[in-house]
PDB file of C-alpha atoms in Angstrom:
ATOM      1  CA  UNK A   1      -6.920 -21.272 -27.764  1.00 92.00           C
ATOM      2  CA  UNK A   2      -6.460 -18.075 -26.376  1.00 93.00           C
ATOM      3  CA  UNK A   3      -9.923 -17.890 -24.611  1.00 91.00           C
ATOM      4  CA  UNK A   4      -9.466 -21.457 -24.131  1.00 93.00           C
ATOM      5  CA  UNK A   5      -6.863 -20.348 -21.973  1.00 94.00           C
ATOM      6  CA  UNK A   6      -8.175 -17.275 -20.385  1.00 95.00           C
ATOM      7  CA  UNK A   7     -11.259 -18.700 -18.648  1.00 93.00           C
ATOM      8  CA  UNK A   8      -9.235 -21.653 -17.420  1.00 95.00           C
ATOM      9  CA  UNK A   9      -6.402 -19.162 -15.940  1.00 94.00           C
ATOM     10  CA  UNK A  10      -9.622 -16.920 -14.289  1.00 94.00           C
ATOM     11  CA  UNK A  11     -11.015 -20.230 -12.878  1.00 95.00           C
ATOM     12  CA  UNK A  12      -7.546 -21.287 -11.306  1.00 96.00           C
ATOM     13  CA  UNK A  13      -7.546 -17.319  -9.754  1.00 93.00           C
ATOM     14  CA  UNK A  14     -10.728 -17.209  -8.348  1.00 94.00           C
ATOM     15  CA  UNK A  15     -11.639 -14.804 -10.738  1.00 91.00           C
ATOM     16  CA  UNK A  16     -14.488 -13.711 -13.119  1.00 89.00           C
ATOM     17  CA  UNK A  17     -13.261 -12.326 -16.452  1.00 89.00           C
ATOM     18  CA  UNK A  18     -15.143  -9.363 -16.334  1.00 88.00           C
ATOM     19  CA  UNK A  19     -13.577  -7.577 -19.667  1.00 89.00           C
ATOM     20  CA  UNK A  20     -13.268  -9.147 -22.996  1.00 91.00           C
ATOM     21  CA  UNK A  21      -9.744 -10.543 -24.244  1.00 94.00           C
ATOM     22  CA  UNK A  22     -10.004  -8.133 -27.521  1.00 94.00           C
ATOM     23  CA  UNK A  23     -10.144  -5.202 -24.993  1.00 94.00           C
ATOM     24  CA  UNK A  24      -7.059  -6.059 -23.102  1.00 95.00           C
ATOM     25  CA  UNK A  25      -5.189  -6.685 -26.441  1.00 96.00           C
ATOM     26  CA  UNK A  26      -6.150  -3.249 -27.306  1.00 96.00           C
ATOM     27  CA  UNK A  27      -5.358  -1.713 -24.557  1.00 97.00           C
ATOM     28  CA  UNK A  28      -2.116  -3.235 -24.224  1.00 97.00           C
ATOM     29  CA  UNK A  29      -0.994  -2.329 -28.068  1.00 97.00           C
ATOM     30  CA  UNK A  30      -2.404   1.034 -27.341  1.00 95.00           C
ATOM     31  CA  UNK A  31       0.544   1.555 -24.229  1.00 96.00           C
ATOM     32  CA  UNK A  32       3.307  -0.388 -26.679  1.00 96.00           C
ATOM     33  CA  UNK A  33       2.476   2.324 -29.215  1.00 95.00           C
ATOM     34  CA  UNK A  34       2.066   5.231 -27.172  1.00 95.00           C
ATOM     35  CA  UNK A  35       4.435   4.536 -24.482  1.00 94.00           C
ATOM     36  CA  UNK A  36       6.637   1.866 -25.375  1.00 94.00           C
ATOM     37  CA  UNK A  37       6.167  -2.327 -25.690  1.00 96.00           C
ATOM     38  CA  UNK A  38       6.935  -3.047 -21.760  1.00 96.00           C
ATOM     39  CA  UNK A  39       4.112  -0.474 -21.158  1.00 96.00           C
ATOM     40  CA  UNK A  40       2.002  -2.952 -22.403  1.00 97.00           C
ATOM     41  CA  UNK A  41       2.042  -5.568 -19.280  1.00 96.00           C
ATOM     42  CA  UNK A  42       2.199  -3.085 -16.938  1.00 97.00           C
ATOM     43  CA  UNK A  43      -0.705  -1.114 -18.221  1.00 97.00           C
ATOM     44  CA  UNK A  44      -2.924  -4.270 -18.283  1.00 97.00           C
ATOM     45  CA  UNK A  45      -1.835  -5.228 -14.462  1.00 96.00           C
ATOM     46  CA  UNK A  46      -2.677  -1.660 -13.346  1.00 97.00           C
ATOM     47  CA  UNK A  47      -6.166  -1.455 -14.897  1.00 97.00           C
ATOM     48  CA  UNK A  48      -6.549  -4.910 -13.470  1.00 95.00           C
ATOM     49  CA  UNK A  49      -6.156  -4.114 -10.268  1.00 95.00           C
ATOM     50  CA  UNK A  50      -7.738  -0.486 -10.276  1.00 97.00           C
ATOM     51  CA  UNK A  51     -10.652  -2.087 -11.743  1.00 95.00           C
ATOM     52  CA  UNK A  52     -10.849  -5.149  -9.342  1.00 95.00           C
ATOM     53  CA  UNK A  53     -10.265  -2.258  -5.890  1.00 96.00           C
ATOM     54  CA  UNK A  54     -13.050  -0.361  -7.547  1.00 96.00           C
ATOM     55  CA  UNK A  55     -16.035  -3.049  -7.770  1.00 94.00           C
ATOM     56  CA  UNK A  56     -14.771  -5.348 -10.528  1.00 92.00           C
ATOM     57  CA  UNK A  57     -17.535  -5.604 -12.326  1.00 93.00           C
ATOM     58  CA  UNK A  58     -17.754  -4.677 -16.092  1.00 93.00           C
ATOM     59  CA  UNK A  59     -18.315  -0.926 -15.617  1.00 95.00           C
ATOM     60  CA  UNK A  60     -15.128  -0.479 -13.342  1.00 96.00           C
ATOM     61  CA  UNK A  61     -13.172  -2.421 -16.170  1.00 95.00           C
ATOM     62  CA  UNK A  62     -14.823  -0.078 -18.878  1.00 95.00           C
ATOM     63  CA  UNK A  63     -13.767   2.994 -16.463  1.00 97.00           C
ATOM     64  CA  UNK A  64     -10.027   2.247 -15.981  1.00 97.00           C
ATOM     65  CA  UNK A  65      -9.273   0.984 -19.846  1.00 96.00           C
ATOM     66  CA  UNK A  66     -11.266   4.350 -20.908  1.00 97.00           C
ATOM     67  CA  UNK A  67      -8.348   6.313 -18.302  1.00 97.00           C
ATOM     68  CA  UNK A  68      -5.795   4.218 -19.568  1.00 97.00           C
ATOM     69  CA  UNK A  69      -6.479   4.816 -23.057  1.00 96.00           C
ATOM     70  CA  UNK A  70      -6.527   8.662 -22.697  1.00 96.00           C
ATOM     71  CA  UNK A  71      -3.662   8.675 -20.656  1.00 96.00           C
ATOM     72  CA  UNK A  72      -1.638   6.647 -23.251  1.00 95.00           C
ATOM     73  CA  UNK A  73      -2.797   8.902 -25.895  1.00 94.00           C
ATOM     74  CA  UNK A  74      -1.615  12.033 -23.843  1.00 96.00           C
ATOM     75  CA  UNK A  75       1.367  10.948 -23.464  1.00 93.00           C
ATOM     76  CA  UNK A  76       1.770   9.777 -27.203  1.00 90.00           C
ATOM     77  CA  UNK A  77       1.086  13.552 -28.017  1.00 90.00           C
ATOM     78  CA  UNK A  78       3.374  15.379 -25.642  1.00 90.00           C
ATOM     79  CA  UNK A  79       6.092  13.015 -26.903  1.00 85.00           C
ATOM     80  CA  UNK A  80       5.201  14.297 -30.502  1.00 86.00           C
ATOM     81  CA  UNK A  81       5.768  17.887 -29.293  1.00 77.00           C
TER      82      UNK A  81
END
């Protein structure tokens, strides 16, 4: 349902879905669990849209989810310390 979903949302944007739905879900618990849960939609929008004003294709995806992802674990460490 879920993909269902997805490429019929992309398709009413105008969009091409460029990153796989399992990699937004991870990304998205990744900033609930580092940050905290309303991290989680903001984190998605922002890689969105960094990814889509640099190129949107796969590899600008891959870049921003990879920043994302090592800024969320940063932060998950300095709020250990």
């Amino acid at each position: 349902m879920l993909d269902d979903w997805t490429r019929e949302l992309a398709a009413a944007l105008g969009v091409e879905m460029t990153a796989e739905v399992d990699t937004v879900l991870d990304l998205a618990g990744d900033a609930a669990r580092a940050v905290l849960r309303p991290a989680a939609p903001v984190t998605t929008y922002l890689v969105g849209f960094a990814a889509a004003r640099n190129g949107g294709d796969a590899a600008a995806v891959a870049d921003a989810v990879a920043t994302a992802r090592a800024l969320a674990a940063a932060w998950a460490e300095r709020q250990q310390s």
